[in-house]
């Protein structure tokens, strides 16, 4: 047994009482989101007076999960607290550092050799501090969590933006940076802005080629990449009960693509079946008694209780293909041919990838196998190279036992390791270095520029596993399996059969916990080689002095979209995730400077020459000055990686001023002691000029109500002021004064 049954019994024993107290405090019916929030509130009565989307509450999550790329920095920070054991159940999963290249067996062997010192560090740290540990090849964090740890009505944080995947089992699972995870691991109260609640009412039932993935792809088009910021998306309605638990997880997983804090489904029989199938019958029984749905009055008049209500008729949902370069560029498959012509997109599909944390369930991959098997029977084989990466060893072994993997192998599919691989940029793709325009289709969640293979000219599209299979068979981005035919080896036009597969394996899941190491009593020595280029013990950031926010050099004025991929690249840079000094060299290499019009090139005002942002920042540091970053909308969209906040802090960046921030990144900046500000008037972004020296005024006696402004000195000697806004509360101001949230934690213990 991997989960803590005693903890779950205690949770469910008091859940109903805590919900009843919350209902009485608010004097009205509750949404499911509110039930779970109040049940985990550090101060439940204080929560009732807070405003959604504005005020901050404090909570006590049940557990923490970390993947290997982000766990390194999180563990290094936890070590600085001086604590001997994590206060809540915590797991580490080795999934991000496995590079896809030649197939599962080769790639796993290579990863274990190349990443030995990082794996040794995380393994010994897990043993030292009482964490569960999942070795490379055991599976992708979110699929492993869904199969083993997620429980309805629970709350967890994870150091990955797709942690909300656990919402498929009705868990409030929130992606955070490592410093947030340290709060929870240390037993501290964890702070979160009380989210708005978007209710999505589902009616009808999916049919034909439509899949659960198409619901969220459609919703991405409605909300855009920032429409869910500081909100929980809560699904309800009769249609919700028709979607399998793993399909619900897919939908919740991709809520991160609209900026949602997390996503939730109410508890139902689909979840109960999945819990029983994965060996958690006790959890299914306890959850059934907990009332894990919105109150009946909410379902009757949702507009009274949700901040926004969106209606989706599942019978009308059709397959979607979103992209390229952004997951909210939604397009029904029936209109893709028109889009390809209109935008001049590369029509030929070069590679088709099934899997990732988003779509690697038994049903997902079985439906792909059904499509391929029925196509083979009609004389049709894939025209594009097809890759499969299962989500966990448990699922892979079950698919192997049931003959599904054999079908995929016979279709020519390349089996990748049970790891993230191309989805996180860990793909050594042959020919990518040539930079040629091409198209790939994936069942992943993100398709940012150069994310999968490092080639900025790879046009990546996100769709369901079923549509990935259809595109692989046709080789054309214009193909619509609902309306078009494919020519077989005899030159005959044939239709692809609609996908069919069991929701859960009829013989149950394979009984395997391969790669799992249970928590120990905590006597191991944490291994960090002194001469390592990949691991480096953290030195605390120094508290700021008043002059540190004066006369700052403009490091970069970012133009356009700037995700955490742009701020701190993944791919080859993943190897430095435990070494702050070395990884800081990648700072903003993917961001386009408004003045040089180049990615990763800025003008160093000390020399007047072009330099990387990291080199310019180091030059300003050496001269005794700090710097400032200016950016546009939704700055820091995407991954939860706190390196995108720690690197600028390490290199002397004192503030980031943007038109708006993505939720996780704004919090990460605050946690690391970087001042996060927004333009009071977004048009003032245009008033920032090359070579500006900027001072931040109003910080003396800084309070949540303080008015701040930028005093700008231009190179021609003229000056002016720009008002800026902030969202700091009292605790976050204390983080700033302490130099970081970690410093504040250490002072509090």
PDB file of C-alpha atoms in Angstrom, residues 69-217:
ATOM      1  CA  UNK A  69      13.518  18.666 -12.342  1.00  0.00           C
ATOM      2  CA  UNK A  70      11.827  20.864  -9.741  1.00  0.00           C
ATOM      3  CA  UNK A  71      12.419  18.606  -6.724  1.00  0.00           C
ATOM      4  CA  UNK A  72      16.121  19.400  -6.779  1.00  0.00           C
ATOM      5  CA  UNK A  73      15.656  23.044  -5.879  1.00  0.00           C
ATOM      6  CA  UNK A  74      12.727  22.308  -3.573  1.00  0.00           C
ATOM      7  CA  UNK A  75      14.759  19.773  -1.602  1.00  0.00           C
ATOM      8  CA  UNK A  76      17.763  22.094  -1.450  1.00  0.00           C
ATOM      9  CA  UNK A  77      15.496  24.754   0.021  1.00  0.00           C
ATOM     10  CA  UNK A  78      13.922  22.302   2.465  1.00  0.00           C
ATOM     11  CA  UNK A  79      17.388  21.301   3.672  1.00  0.00           C
ATOM     12  CA  UNK A  80      17.978  24.930   4.633  1.00  0.00           C
ATOM     13  CA  UNK A  81      15.027  24.839   7.065  1.00  0.00           C
ATOM     14  CA  UNK A  82      16.957  22.521   9.372  1.00  0.00           C
ATOM     15  CA  UNK A  83      13.969  20.166   9.767  1.00  0.00           C
ATOM     16  CA  UNK A  84      14.562  16.427  10.045  1.00  0.00           C
ATOM     17  CA  UNK A  85      11.434  15.121   8.310  1.00  0.00           C
ATOM     18  CA  UNK A  86       8.613  16.394   6.141  1.00  0.00           C
ATOM     19  CA  UNK A  87       5.457  17.255   8.065  1.00  0.00           C
ATOM     20  CA  UNK A  88       3.103  15.774   5.452  1.00  0.00           C
ATOM     21  CA  UNK A  89       3.389  12.750   3.127  1.00  0.00           C
ATOM     22  CA  UNK A  90       5.682  13.723   0.254  1.00  0.00           C
ATOM     23  CA  UNK A  91       6.866  11.922  -2.865  1.00  0.00           C
ATOM     24  CA  UNK A  92       9.597  12.465  -5.469  1.00  0.00           C
ATOM     25  CA  UNK A  93       9.151  11.165  -9.022  1.00  0.00           C
ATOM     26  CA  UNK A  94      11.981  10.760 -11.558  1.00  0.00           C
ATOM     27  CA  UNK A  95      10.261  11.533 -14.856  1.00  0.00           C
ATOM     28  CA  UNK A  96      11.518  14.782 -16.410  1.00  0.00           C
ATOM     29  CA  UNK A  97      15.201  13.972 -16.919  1.00  0.00           C
ATOM     30  CA  UNK A  98      14.667  10.923 -19.150  1.00  0.00           C
ATOM     31  CA  UNK A  99      15.475  11.984 -22.712  1.00  0.00           C
ATOM     32  CA  UNK A 100      13.599  10.347 -25.587  1.00  0.00           C
ATOM     33  CA  UNK A 101      15.931   9.154 -28.303  1.00  0.00           C
ATOM     34  CA  UNK A 102      16.070   5.478 -29.282  1.00  0.00           C
ATOM     35  CA  UNK A 103      13.344   3.755 -27.285  1.00  0.00           C
ATOM     36  CA  UNK A 104      12.434   2.920 -23.695  1.00  0.00           C
ATOM     37  CA  UNK A 105      15.180   0.493 -22.731  1.00  0.00           C
ATOM     38  CA  UNK A 106      18.032   2.497 -24.275  1.00  0.00           C
ATOM     39  CA  UNK A 107      16.699   5.822 -23.015  1.00  0.00           C
ATOM     40  CA  UNK A 108      16.259   4.636 -19.432  1.00  0.00           C
ATOM     41  CA  UNK A 109      19.759   3.170 -19.322  1.00  0.00           C
ATOM     42  CA  UNK A 110      21.172   6.415 -20.684  1.00  0.00           C
ATOM     43  CA  UNK A 111      19.198   8.530 -18.202  1.00  0.00           C
ATOM     44  CA  UNK A 112      20.363   6.490 -15.222  1.00  0.00           C
ATOM     45  CA  UNK A 113      23.982   6.905 -16.298  1.00  0.00           C
ATOM     46  CA  UNK A 114      23.800  10.600 -17.231  1.00  0.00           C
ATOM     47  CA  UNK A 115      21.750  11.638 -14.209  1.00  0.00           C
ATOM     48  CA  UNK A 116      23.337   9.377 -11.611  1.00  0.00           C
ATOM     49  CA  UNK A 117      24.457  12.143  -9.256  1.00  0.00           C
ATOM     50  CA  UNK A 118      21.060  13.885  -9.401  1.00  0.00           C
ATOM     51  CA  UNK A 119      19.201  10.617  -8.888  1.00  0.00           C
ATOM     52  CA  UNK A 120      21.519   9.718  -5.987  1.00  0.00           C
ATOM     53  CA  UNK A 121      20.895  13.108  -4.412  1.00  0.00           C
ATOM     54  CA  UNK A 122      17.106  12.817  -4.670  1.00  0.00           C
ATOM     55  CA  UNK A 123      17.098   9.175  -3.552  1.00  0.00           C
ATOM     56  CA  UNK A 124      19.191   9.871  -0.462  1.00  0.00           C
ATOM     57  CA  UNK A 125      17.272  13.060   0.324  1.00  0.00           C
ATOM     58  CA  UNK A 126      14.009  11.112   0.138  1.00  0.00           C
ATOM     59  CA  UNK A 127      15.446   8.506   2.507  1.00  0.00           C
ATOM     60  CA  UNK A 128      16.815  11.186   4.829  1.00  0.00           C
ATOM     61  CA  UNK A 129      13.615  13.210   5.139  1.00  0.00           C
ATOM     62  CA  UNK A 130      11.001  10.440   4.981  1.00  0.00           C
ATOM     63  CA  UNK A 131       9.682  10.896   1.448  1.00  0.00           C
ATOM     64  CA  UNK A 132       8.339   8.255  -0.933  1.00  0.00           C
ATOM     65  CA  UNK A 133      10.537   7.788  -3.996  1.00  0.00           C
ATOM     66  CA  UNK A 134       9.640   6.653  -7.528  1.00  0.00           C
ATOM     67  CA  UNK A 135      12.629   5.688  -9.674  1.00  0.00           C
ATOM     68  CA  UNK A 136      13.126   6.553 -13.333  1.00  0.00           C
ATOM     69  CA  UNK A 137      10.828   4.411 -15.457  1.00  0.00           C
ATOM     70  CA  UNK A 138       8.187   4.015 -12.749  1.00  0.00           C
ATOM     71  CA  UNK A 139       6.039   6.636 -14.428  1.00  0.00           C
ATOM     72  CA  UNK A 140       5.098  10.262 -14.928  1.00  0.00           C
ATOM     73  CA  UNK A 141       4.347  12.061 -11.667  1.00  0.00           C
ATOM     74  CA  UNK A 142       0.714  12.911 -12.387  1.00  0.00           C
ATOM     75  CA  UNK A 143      -0.272   9.457 -13.613  1.00  0.00           C
ATOM     76  CA  UNK A 144       1.480   7.826 -10.634  1.00  0.00           C
ATOM     77  CA  UNK A 145      -0.265  10.235  -8.254  1.00  0.00           C
ATOM     78  CA  UNK A 146      -3.645   9.489  -9.861  1.00  0.00           C
ATOM     79  CA  UNK A 147      -3.084   5.740  -9.545  1.00  0.00           C
ATOM     80  CA  UNK A 148      -1.804   5.808  -5.971  1.00  0.00           C
ATOM     81  CA  UNK A 149      -2.326   9.009  -3.986  1.00  0.00           C
ATOM     82  CA  UNK A 150      -5.209  11.146  -5.272  1.00  0.00           C
ATOM     83  CA  UNK A 151      -8.301  11.037  -3.113  1.00  0.00           C
ATOM     84  CA  UNK A 152     -11.648  12.821  -3.441  1.00  0.00           C
ATOM     85  CA  UNK A 153     -11.979  15.899  -1.273  1.00  0.00           C
ATOM     86  CA  UNK A 154      -8.265  16.104  -0.514  1.00  0.00           C
ATOM     87  CA  UNK A 155      -5.835  18.958  -1.116  1.00  0.00           C
ATOM     88  CA  UNK A 156      -2.282  18.650  -2.351  1.00  0.00           C
ATOM     89  CA  UNK A 157       0.407  20.832  -3.845  1.00  0.00           C
ATOM     90  CA  UNK A 158       2.890  19.726  -6.462  1.00  0.00           C
ATOM     91  CA  UNK A 159       5.967  21.328  -7.986  1.00  0.00           C
ATOM     92  CA  UNK A 160       4.591  21.018 -11.501  1.00  0.00           C
ATOM     93  CA  UNK A 161       1.925  23.103 -13.187  1.00  0.00           C
ATOM     94  CA  UNK A 162      -0.083  20.027 -14.227  1.00  0.00           C
ATOM     95  CA  UNK A 163      -0.598  18.854 -10.656  1.00  0.00           C
ATOM     96  CA  UNK A 164      -4.370  19.568 -11.162  1.00  0.00           C
ATOM     97  CA  UNK A 165      -4.476  16.231 -13.016  1.00  0.00           C
ATOM     98  CA  UNK A 166      -5.556  14.779  -9.630  1.00  0.00           C
ATOM     99  CA  UNK A 167      -8.825  16.710  -9.974  1.00  0.00           C
ATOM    100  CA  UNK A 168      -9.952  13.754 -12.050  1.00  0.00           C
ATOM    101  CA  UNK A 169     -10.543  12.069  -8.685  1.00  0.00           C
ATOM    102  CA  UNK A 170     -12.082  15.150  -7.084  1.00  0.00           C
ATOM    103  CA  UNK A 171      -8.891  16.340  -5.377  1.00  0.00           C
ATOM    104  CA  UNK A 172      -7.937  20.008  -5.146  1.00  0.00           C
ATOM    105  CA  UNK A 173      -4.412  19.664  -6.514  1.00  0.00           C
ATOM    106  CA  UNK A 174      -2.474  22.862  -7.143  1.00  0.00           C
ATOM    107  CA  UNK A 175       0.756  23.470  -9.028  1.00  0.00           C
ATOM    108  CA  UNK A 176       3.286  25.567  -7.103  1.00  0.00           C
ATOM    109  CA  UNK A 177       6.929  26.504  -7.000  1.00  0.00           C
ATOM    110  CA  UNK A 178       9.381  24.734  -4.726  1.00  0.00           C
ATOM    111  CA  UNK A 179       9.250  27.423  -2.040  1.00  0.00           C
ATOM    112  CA  UNK A 180       5.482  26.905  -1.707  1.00  0.00           C
ATOM    113  CA  UNK A 181       6.068  23.162  -1.431  1.00  0.00           C
ATOM    114  CA  UNK A 182       8.616  23.821   1.322  1.00  0.00           C
ATOM    115  CA  UNK A 183       5.940  25.686   3.310  1.00  0.00           C
ATOM    116  CA  UNK A 184       3.758  22.595   3.267  1.00  0.00           C
ATOM    117  CA  UNK A 185       6.619  20.136   3.806  1.00  0.00           C
ATOM    118  CA  UNK A 186       7.706  22.193   6.811  1.00  0.00           C
ATOM    119  CA  UNK A 187       4.234  22.114   8.370  1.00  0.00           C
ATOM    120  CA  UNK A 188       3.699  25.827   7.888  1.00  0.00           C
ATOM    121  CA  UNK A 189       0.401  27.373   6.878  1.00  0.00           C
ATOM    122  CA  UNK A 190       0.331  27.697   3.089  1.00  0.00           C
ATOM    123  CA  UNK A 191      -0.980  30.888   1.520  1.00  0.00           C
ATOM    124  CA  UNK A 192      -3.230  31.046  -1.539  1.00  0.00           C
ATOM    125  CA  UNK A 193      -5.298  33.806  -3.036  1.00  0.00           C
ATOM    126  CA  UNK A 194      -8.911  32.720  -2.560  1.00  0.00           C
ATOM    127  CA  UNK A 195      -9.836  31.709  -6.097  1.00  0.00           C
ATOM    128  CA  UNK A 196     -12.821  32.736  -8.112  1.00  0.00           C
ATOM    129  CA  UNK A 197     -14.918  29.779  -9.216  1.00  0.00           C
ATOM    130  CA  UNK A 198     -15.827  29.121 -12.826  1.00  0.00           C
ATOM    131  CA  UNK A 199     -18.650  26.612 -13.125  1.00  0.00           C
ATOM    132  CA  UNK A 200     -18.712  24.518 -16.281  1.00  0.00           C
ATOM    133  CA  UNK A 201     -22.043  22.737 -16.742  1.00  0.00           C
ATOM    134  CA  UNK A 202     -21.807  19.611 -18.866  1.00  0.00           C
ATOM    135  CA  UNK A 203     -24.853  18.108 -20.532  1.00  0.00           C
ATOM    136  CA  UNK A 204     -25.204  15.203 -22.918  1.00  0.00           C
ATOM    137  CA  UNK A 205     -22.597  12.578 -23.763  1.00  0.00           C
ATOM    138  CA  UNK A 206     -19.549  12.406 -26.023  1.00  0.00           C
ATOM    139  CA  UNK A 207     -19.787  10.180 -29.079  1.00  0.00           C
ATOM    140  CA  UNK A 208     -17.869   9.059 -32.136  1.00  0.00           C
ATOM    141  CA  UNK A 209     -14.411  10.543 -32.459  1.00  0.00           C
ATOM    142  CA  UNK A 210     -14.926  13.092 -29.680  1.00  0.00           C
ATOM    143  CA  UNK A 211     -12.903  12.484 -26.517  1.00  0.00           C
ATOM    144  CA  UNK A 212     -12.539  14.074 -23.097  1.00  0.00           C
ATOM    145  CA  UNK A 213      -9.503  15.948 -24.439  1.00  0.00           C
ATOM    146  CA  UNK A 214     -11.766  17.802 -26.860  1.00  0.00           C
ATOM    147  CA  UNK A 215     -13.772  19.300 -23.982  1.00  0.00           C
ATOM    148  CA  UNK A 216     -10.754  21.094 -22.574  1.00  0.00           C
ATOM    149  CA  UNK A 217      -9.380  21.975 -26.011  1.00  0.00           C
TER     150      UNK A 217
END
